[in-house]
mmCIF file of C-alpha atoms in Angstrom:
data_model
loop_
_atom_site.group_PDB
_atom_site.id
_atom_site.type_symbol
_atom_site.label_atom_id
_atom_site.label_comp_id
_atom_site.label_asym_id
_atom_site.label_seq_id
_atom_site.Cartn_x
_atom_site.Cartn_y
_atom_site.Cartn_z
ATOM 1 C CA UNK A 1 -57.389 50.745 47.207
ATOM 2 C CA UNK A 2 -56.018 50.062 50.664
ATOM 3 C CA UNK A 3 -57.969 48.757 53.642
ATOM 4 C CA UNK A 4 -57.414 47.480 57.147
ATOM 5 C CA UNK A 5 -58.720 43.999 57.858
ATOM 6 C CA UNK A 6 -59.368 42.502 61.310
ATOM 7 C CA UNK A 7 -60.209 38.810 61.688
ATOM 8 C CA UNK A 8 -58.480 36.083 59.687
ATOM 9 C CA UNK A 9 -60.646 33.071 60.374
ATOM 10 C CA UNK A 10 -61.724 30.687 57.628
ATOM 11 C CA UNK A 11 -63.741 33.449 55.926
ATOM 12 C CA UNK A 12 -61.486 36.418 56.623
ATOM 13 C CA UNK A 13 -58.223 34.832 55.552
ATOM 14 C CA UNK A 14 -59.684 33.654 52.252
ATOM 15 C CA UNK A 15 -61.208 37.055 51.578
ATOM 16 C CA UNK A 16 -57.878 38.780 52.185
ATOM 17 C CA UNK A 17 -56.168 36.387 49.773
ATOM 18 C CA UNK A 18 -58.768 37.232 47.133
ATOM 19 C CA UNK A 19 -58.383 40.970 47.731
ATOM 20 C CA UNK A 20 -54.636 40.725 47.296
ATOM 21 C CA UNK A 21 -55.100 38.930 43.977
ATOM 22 C CA UNK A 22 -57.467 41.703 42.897
ATOM 23 C CA UNK A 23 -54.808 44.356 43.531
ATOM 24 C CA UNK A 24 -56.143 45.694 46.835
ATOM 25 C CA UNK A 25 -53.569 46.588 49.489
ATOM 26 C CA UNK A 26 -54.479 45.004 52.819
ATOM 27 C CA UNK A 27 -53.128 45.742 56.291
ATOM 28 C CA UNK A 28 -54.149 42.682 58.305
ATOM 29 C CA UNK A 29 -54.354 41.810 61.996
ATOM 30 C CA UNK A 30 -55.601 38.765 63.863
ATOM 31 C CA UNK A 31 -55.463 37.713 67.505
ATOM 32 C CA UNK A 32 -53.365 34.662 66.645
ATOM 33 C CA UNK A 33 -50.250 35.357 64.609
ATOM 34 C CA UNK A 34 -50.173 32.381 62.231
ATOM 35 C CA UNK A 35 -52.920 33.565 59.819
ATOM 36 C CA UNK A 36 -51.222 36.973 59.644
ATOM 37 C CA UNK A 37 -47.992 35.291 58.579
ATOM 38 C CA UNK A 38 -49.881 33.367 55.877
ATOM 39 C CA UNK A 39 -51.424 36.471 54.307
ATOM 40 C CA UNK A 40 -48.146 38.406 54.583
ATOM 41 C CA UNK A 41 -46.522 35.718 52.442
ATOM 42 C CA UNK A 42 -49.263 36.407 49.871
ATOM 43 C CA UNK A 43 -48.557 40.145 49.901
ATOM 44 C CA UNK A 44 -50.494 41.636 52.809
ATOM 45 C CA UNK A 45 -48.970 44.069 55.293
ATOM 46 C CA UNK A 46 -48.979 42.563 58.756
ATOM 47 C CA UNK A 47 -49.987 44.727 61.719
ATOM 48 C CA UNK A 48 -48.569 44.241 65.206
ATOM 49 C CA UNK A 49 -51.779 45.439 66.841
ATOM 50 C CA UNK A 50 -54.874 47.472 66.008
ATOM 51 C CA UNK A 51 -53.162 50.800 66.619
ATOM 52 C CA UNK A 52 -50.407 49.798 64.218
ATOM 53 C CA UNK A 53 -53.036 48.722 61.655
ATOM 54 C CA UNK A 54 -54.799 52.093 61.758
ATOM 55 C CA UNK A 55 -51.492 53.998 61.605
ATOM 56 C CA UNK A 56 -50.703 52.362 58.248
ATOM 57 C CA UNK A 57 -53.926 53.611 56.612
ATOM 58 C CA UNK A 58 -54.498 57.042 55.092
ATOM 59 C CA UNK A 59 -57.634 59.045 55.886
ATOM 60 C CA UNK A 60 -60.411 58.549 55.062
ATOM 61 C CA UNK A 61 -59.739 55.006 56.277
ATOM 62 C CA UNK A 62 -61.681 51.820 55.619
ATOM 63 C CA UNK A 63 -61.467 49.017 58.202
ATOM 64 C CA UNK A 64 -63.238 45.709 57.548
ATOM 65 C CA UNK A 65 -63.944 43.525 60.588
ATOM 66 C CA UNK A 66 -64.742 39.838 60.082
ATOM 67 C CA UNK A 67 -65.596 38.511 63.525
ATOM 68 C CA UNK A 68 -68.218 36.284 65.186
ATOM 69 C CA UNK A 69 -71.436 38.124 65.981
ATOM 70 C CA UNK A 70 -72.029 39.535 69.444
ATOM 71 C CA UNK A 71 -69.930 41.232 72.079
ATOM 72 C CA UNK A 72 -66.637 40.670 70.289
ATOM 73 C CA UNK A 73 -67.769 43.018 67.497
ATOM 74 C CA UNK A 74 -68.549 45.767 70.007
ATOM 75 C CA UNK A 75 -65.228 45.084 71.716
ATOM 76 C CA UNK A 76 -63.217 45.660 68.569
ATOM 77 C CA UNK A 77 -65.256 48.646 67.470
ATOM 78 C CA UNK A 78 -64.438 50.042 70.901
ATOM 79 C CA UNK A 79 -60.725 49.543 70.214
ATOM 80 C CA UNK A 80 -61.020 51.267 66.839
ATOM 81 C CA UNK A 81 -63.046 54.347 67.722
ATOM 82 C CA UNK A 82 -60.317 56.303 69.569
ATOM 83 C CA UNK A 83 -57.915 55.641 66.694
ATOM 84 C CA UNK A 84 -60.189 56.730 63.855
ATOM 85 C CA UNK A 85 -61.099 60.165 62.519
ATOM 86 C CA UNK A 86 -64.285 61.760 61.235
ATOM 87 C CA UNK A 87 -65.286 60.243 57.908
ATOM 88 C CA UNK A 88 -63.476 56.945 58.463
ATOM 89 C CA UNK A 89 -65.530 53.832 57.725
ATOM 90 C CA UNK A 90 -65.960 50.592 59.660
ATOM 91 C CA UNK A 91 -67.449 47.663 57.726
ATOM 92 C CA UNK A 92 -68.841 44.671 59.614
ATOM 93 C CA UNK A 93 -68.761 41.752 57.183
ATOM 94 C CA UNK A 94 -69.704 39.061 59.697
ATOM 95 C CA UNK A 95 -73.076 37.561 60.604
ATOM 96 C CA UNK A 96 -74.173 40.196 63.107
ATOM 97 C CA UNK A 97 -77.793 40.582 64.224
ATOM 98 C CA UNK A 98 -79.334 43.391 62.197
ATOM 99 C CA UNK A 99 -80.614 45.290 65.238
ATOM 100 C CA UNK A 100 -77.052 45.372 66.593
ATOM 101 C CA UNK A 101 -75.957 46.890 63.276
ATOM 102 C CA UNK A 102 -78.668 49.576 63.496
ATOM 103 C CA UNK A 103 -77.459 50.428 67.006
ATOM 104 C CA UNK A 104 -73.778 50.442 66.071
ATOM 105 C CA UNK A 105 -74.391 52.715 63.104
ATOM 106 C CA UNK A 106 -76.187 55.244 65.321
ATOM 107 C CA UNK A 107 -73.498 55.129 68.006
ATOM 108 C CA UNK A 108 -70.688 55.572 65.487
ATOM 109 C CA UNK A 109 -72.505 58.321 63.597
ATOM 110 C CA UNK A 110 -72.628 60.344 66.818
ATOM 111 C CA UNK A 111 -68.825 60.119 66.866
ATOM 112 C CA UNK A 112 -68.461 61.103 63.203
ATOM 113 C CA UNK A 113 -67.471 57.589 62.098
ATOM 114 C CA UNK A 114 -69.309 55.861 59.260
ATOM 115 C CA UNK A 115 -70.558 52.270 59.424
ATOM 116 C CA UNK A 116 -71.662 49.671 56.906
ATOM 117 C CA UNK A 117 -73.079 46.203 57.508
ATOM 118 C CA UNK A 118 -72.379 43.635 54.822
ATOM 119 C CA UNK A 119 -73.915 40.188 54.961
ATOM 120 C CA UNK A 120 -71.494 37.762 53.334
ATOM 121 C CA UNK A 121 -72.599 34.470 51.786
ATOM 122 C CA UNK A 122 -70.751 31.708 49.984
ATOM 123 C CA UNK A 123 -68.743 30.166 52.789
ATOM 124 C CA UNK A 124 -64.942 29.949 52.810
ATOM 125 C CA UNK A 125 -64.949 28.907 49.157
ATOM 126 C CA UNK A 126 -66.939 31.971 48.185
ATOM 127 C CA UNK A 127 -64.670 34.211 50.229
ATOM 128 C CA UNK A 128 -61.746 32.843 48.214
ATOM 129 C CA UNK A 129 -63.299 32.727 44.743
ATOM 130 C CA UNK A 130 -65.960 35.434 44.946
ATOM 131 C CA UNK A 131 -68.537 36.009 47.658
ATOM 132 C CA UNK A 132 -72.133 37.242 47.648
ATOM 133 C CA UNK A 133 -72.475 40.570 49.479
ATOM 134 C CA UNK A 134 -75.612 42.203 50.910
ATOM 135 C CA UNK A 135 -74.918 45.821 51.833
ATOM 136 C CA UNK A 136 -76.505 48.232 54.305
ATOM 137 C CA UNK A 137 -75.445 51.762 55.249
ATOM 138 C CA UNK A 138 -75.297 55.166 53.643
ATOM 139 C CA UNK A 139 -75.456 55.092 49.849
ATOM 140 C CA UNK A 140 -72.509 57.514 49.676
ATOM 141 C CA UNK A 141 -70.374 54.990 51.567
ATOM 142 C CA UNK A 142 -71.550 52.192 49.290
ATOM 143 C CA UNK A 143 -70.530 54.209 46.236
ATOM 144 C CA UNK A 144 -67.212 55.056 47.871
ATOM 145 C CA UNK A 145 -66.270 51.392 48.359
ATOM 146 C CA UNK A 146 -68.079 49.848 45.387
ATOM 147 C CA UNK A 147 -64.817 49.003 43.621
ATOM 148 C CA UNK A 148 -63.715 47.176 46.766
ATOM 149 C CA UNK A 149 -66.974 45.218 46.799
ATOM 150 C CA UNK A 150 -66.511 44.289 43.144
ATOM 151 C CA UNK A 151 -63.064 42.937 44.028
ATOM 152 C CA UNK A 152 -64.522 40.739 46.781
ATOM 153 C CA UNK A 153 -67.705 39.570 45.072
ATOM 154 C CA UNK A 154 -68.434 37.051 42.361
ATOM 155 C CA UNK A 155 -69.810 38.635 39.152
ATOM 156 C CA UNK A 156 -73.099 40.473 39.824
ATOM 157 C CA UNK A 157 -73.036 39.152 43.390
ATOM 158 C CA UNK A 158 -73.387 42.317 45.458
ATOM 159 C CA UNK A 159 -76.137 44.827 46.048
ATOM 160 C CA UNK A 160 -77.077 47.845 48.143
ATOM 161 C CA UNK A 161 -80.285 47.359 50.151
ATOM 162 C CA UNK A 162 -80.715 50.535 52.190
ATOM 163 C CA UNK A 163 -79.876 52.106 55.522
ATOM 164 C CA UNK A 164 -77.702 50.499 58.182
ATOM 165 C CA UNK A 165 -79.008 47.105 59.222
ATOM 166 C CA UNK A 166 -80.449 46.277 55.800
ATOM 167 C CA UNK A 167 -77.441 44.207 54.755
ATOM 168 C CA UNK A 168 -77.469 42.007 57.823
ATOM 169 C CA UNK A 169 -81.285 41.805 57.681
ATOM 170 C CA UNK A 170 -81.090 40.481 54.104
ATOM 171 C CA UNK A 171 -78.401 37.985 55.143
ATOM 172 C CA UNK A 172 -80.493 36.854 58.122
ATOM 173 C CA UNK A 173 -83.457 36.097 55.844
ATOM 174 C CA UNK A 174 -81.083 34.405 53.368
ATOM 175 C CA UNK A 175 -79.984 32.041 56.135
ATOM 176 C CA UNK A 176 -83.572 31.396 57.176
ATOM 177 C CA UNK A 177 -84.398 30.416 53.599
ATOM 178 C CA UNK A 178 -81.281 28.259 53.604
ATOM 179 C CA UNK A 179 -82.561 26.377 56.675
ATOM 180 C CA UNK A 180 -85.796 25.529 54.879
ATOM 181 C CA UNK A 181 -84.099 24.476 51.649
ATOM 182 C CA UNK A 182 -81.606 22.262 53.453
ATOM 183 C CA UNK A 183 -84.335 20.598 55.485
ATOM 184 C CA UNK A 184 -86.349 19.846 52.332
ATOM 185 C CA UNK A 185 -83.288 18.312 50.654
ATOM 186 C CA UNK A 186 -82.562 16.230 53.756
ATOM 187 C CA UNK A 187 -86.145 14.994 53.926
ATOM 188 C CA UNK A 188 -86.147 14.117 50.233
ATOM 189 C CA UNK A 189 -82.891 12.192 50.545
ATOM 190 C CA UNK A 190 -84.268 10.231 53.498
ATOM 191 C CA UNK A 191 -87.422 9.319 51.542
ATOM 192 C CA UNK A 192 -85.333 8.205 48.555
ATOM 193 C CA UNK A 193 -83.038 6.148 50.772
ATOM 194 C CA UNK A 194 -85.927 4.260 52.387
ATOM 195 C CA UNK A 195 -87.872 3.592 49.207
ATOM 196 C CA UNK A 196 -88.424 0.130 47.699
ATOM 197 C CA UNK A 197 -86.439 1.040 44.577
ATOM 198 C CA UNK A 198 -82.860 0.902 45.883
ATOM 199 C CA UNK A 199 -82.160 4.192 44.136
ATOM 200 C CA UNK A 200 -78.529 5.187 43.697
ATOM 201 C CA UNK A 201 -78.556 8.381 45.765
ATOM 202 C CA UNK A 202 -75.435 10.045 44.328
ATOM 203 C CA UNK A 203 -76.777 9.336 40.848
ATOM 204 C CA UNK A 204 -80.212 10.805 41.510
ATOM 205 C CA UNK A 205 -78.634 13.935 43.014
ATOM 206 C CA UNK A 206 -76.381 14.176 39.961
ATOM 207 C CA UNK A 207 -79.467 14.208 37.762
ATOM 208 C CA UNK A 208 -81.301 16.621 40.064
ATOM 209 C CA UNK A 209 -78.405 19.018 39.692
ATOM 210 C CA UNK A 210 -78.425 19.145 35.910
ATOM 211 C CA UNK A 211 -81.303 21.188 34.570
ATOM 212 C CA UNK A 212 -83.996 20.316 37.110
ATOM 213 C CA UNK A 213 -86.075 22.900 38.952
ATOM 214 C CA UNK A 214 -84.171 22.124 42.187
ATOM 215 C CA UNK A 215 -80.707 22.411 40.629
ATOM 216 C CA UNK A 216 -78.599 24.293 43.175
ATOM 217 C CA UNK A 217 -75.318 24.497 45.017
ATOM 218 C CA UNK A 218 -76.974 22.783 47.993
ATOM 219 C CA UNK A 219 -77.979 19.825 45.814
ATOM 220 C CA UNK A 220 -74.449 19.758 44.419
ATOM 221 C CA UNK A 221 -72.904 19.707 47.888
ATOM 222 C CA UNK A 222 -75.281 16.914 48.880
ATOM 223 C CA UNK A 223 -74.069 14.877 45.901
ATOM 224 C CA UNK A 224 -70.438 15.492 46.915
ATOM 225 C CA UNK A 225 -71.121 14.192 50.425
ATOM 226 C CA UNK A 226 -72.994 11.145 49.114
ATOM 227 C CA UNK A 227 -70.186 10.396 46.668
ATOM 228 C CA UNK A 228 -67.808 10.206 49.615
ATOM 229 C CA UNK A 229 -70.061 7.937 51.708
ATOM 230 C CA UNK A 230 -73.664 7.272 50.774
ATOM 231 C CA UNK A 231 -74.449 6.181 54.341
ATOM 232 C CA UNK A 232 -72.836 9.336 55.799
ATOM 233 C CA UNK A 233 -71.638 7.023 58.538
ATOM 234 C CA UNK A 234 -69.245 9.510 60.143
ATOM 235 C CA UNK A 235 -71.618 12.485 59.980
ATOM 236 C CA UNK A 236 -73.347 13.668 63.138
ATOM 237 C CA UNK A 237 -77.131 13.687 63.426
ATOM 238 C CA UNK A 238 -76.857 16.741 65.682
ATOM 239 C CA UNK A 239 -77.468 19.753 63.409
ATOM 240 C CA UNK A 240 -75.908 22.915 64.757
ATOM 241 C CA UNK A 241 -77.547 26.320 64.318
ATOM 242 C CA UNK A 242 -75.628 29.597 64.443
ATOM 243 C CA UNK A 243 -78.518 31.987 65.135
ATOM 244 C CA UNK A 244 -79.757 33.417 61.861
ATOM 245 C CA UNK A 245 -82.626 30.940 61.421
ATOM 246 C CA UNK A 246 -83.992 31.765 64.872
ATOM 247 C CA UNK A 247 -83.566 35.495 64.210
ATOM 248 C CA UNK A 248 -85.581 35.138 61.008
ATOM 249 C CA UNK A 249 -88.380 33.316 62.821
ATOM 250 C CA UNK A 250 -88.443 35.981 65.541
ATOM 251 C CA UNK A 251 -88.514 38.776 62.949
ATOM 252 C CA UNK A 252 -91.472 37.099 61.230
ATOM 253 C CA UNK A 253 -93.313 36.888 64.560
ATOM 254 C CA UNK A 254 -92.623 40.577 65.217
ATOM 255 C CA UNK A 255 -94.179 41.368 61.822
ATOM 256 C CA UNK A 256 -97.109 38.996 62.463
ATOM 257 C CA UNK A 257 -96.072 36.886 59.473
ATOM 258 C CA UNK A 258 -96.273 33.117 59.043
ATOM 259 C CA UNK A 259 -92.857 31.544 58.357
ATOM 260 C CA UNK A 260 -93.721 27.926 59.112
ATOM 261 C CA UNK A 261 -91.155 26.266 56.824
ATOM 262 C CA UNK A 262 -88.279 28.226 58.327
ATOM 263 C CA UNK A 263 -89.674 27.814 61.845
ATOM 264 C CA UNK A 264 -90.136 24.062 61.463
ATOM 265 C CA UNK A 265 -86.643 23.625 60.015
ATOM 266 C CA UNK A 266 -85.220 25.570 62.954
ATOM 267 C CA UNK A 267 -87.139 23.330 65.397
ATOM 268 C CA UNK A 268 -85.679 20.264 63.694
ATOM 269 C CA UNK A 269 -82.209 21.609 64.426
ATOM 270 C CA UNK A 270 -83.124 22.404 68.019
ATOM 271 C CA UNK A 271 -84.487 18.911 68.579
ATOM 272 C CA UNK A 272 -81.729 17.013 66.739
ATOM 273 C CA UNK A 273 -79.450 14.829 68.832
ATOM 274 C CA UNK A 274 -76.148 13.020 68.457
ATOM 275 C CA UNK A 275 -77.614 9.528 68.728
ATOM 276 C CA UNK A 276 -80.849 9.734 66.710
ATOM 277 C CA UNK A 277 -79.589 7.890 63.613
ATOM 278 C CA UNK A 278 -81.769 10.231 61.523
ATOM 279 C CA UNK A 279 -80.544 10.101 57.907
ATOM 280 C CA UNK A 280 -82.307 13.383 57.119
ATOM 281 C CA UNK A 281 -80.258 15.085 59.842
ATOM 282 C CA UNK A 282 -77.038 13.560 58.500
ATOM 283 C CA UNK A 283 -77.732 15.009 55.061
ATOM 284 C CA UNK A 284 -78.320 18.495 56.494
ATOM 285 C CA UNK A 285 -75.158 18.247 58.614
ATOM 286 C CA UNK A 286 -73.170 17.069 55.603
ATOM 287 C CA UNK A 287 -74.295 20.120 53.602
ATOM 288 C CA UNK A 288 -73.190 22.394 56.452
ATOM 289 C CA UNK A 289 -69.780 20.797 56.349
ATOM 290 C CA UNK A 290 -69.499 21.235 52.597
ATOM 291 C CA UNK A 291 -70.421 24.891 52.233
ATOM 292 C CA UNK A 292 -69.333 26.337 55.550
ATOM 293 C CA UNK A 293 -66.509 24.129 56.691
ATOM 294 C CA UNK A 294 -68.474 23.537 59.895
ATOM 295 C CA UNK A 295 -67.401 20.561 62.038
ATOM 296 C CA UNK A 296 -70.019 17.899 61.340
ATOM 297 C CA UNK A 297 -68.270 14.611 62.176
ATOM 298 C CA UNK A 298 -69.482 12.538 65.107
ATOM 299 C CA UNK A 299 -67.832 13.560 68.359
#
């Protein structure tokens, strides 16, 4: 297998390193040169620019883009289209809005270029050790690149969900669920902290994370943060949101469905502030820092 890879941020670089270890040839490009140098040392082929990247791939080509959602994705697809041939495949592995993925698939299909949307979960650590992949697009394309997906994913951690847009739709809902789960954990931690019992918070989260119904990676990351500083004194009470929770709420409204837990957890993030002193918000921020490498320290 040989693919082109565009975007070597904290997710993309780690994914390329994993691919190389799995025996996949990778031609890599990034706007800044330093991450390219790092993956070249690990065995990747560095590209001078996008045209050079495409020229080093044999048809039918596969190009994975790992970029922030929005206009930048359209920008780079625009760079790629004139360089690609009929039957080549573009994979968007970032957190794009699912309706954008539906549109992009239609636009590319009219040009004879295939498109897949893959929602990627697991954070930078998952990208390095095995991610969770939610796939949308044509089934024939999924089958064509399934060995590539196995190389990227943790065991049993990928699946095909239907036509273009389905992968990013599934990832959007995943992130909405994540908002609700994180808020519940934060609220529980705040209640424990304020109780009359002087409960050892790292210890209770250790127990929670060994055989209980709420055992989870999120509970484990909460314990890690509490082990470092039970007061979370350097953690911001401003909880950032990257879009997917709001998208999930809007999708529920469009379907006339009640999603009050996700909606309320999104509102908490909207209303959070730097100076609130809210322990619940600190716990949620600390989890974001642990799984996503997001900046969560006080500014």
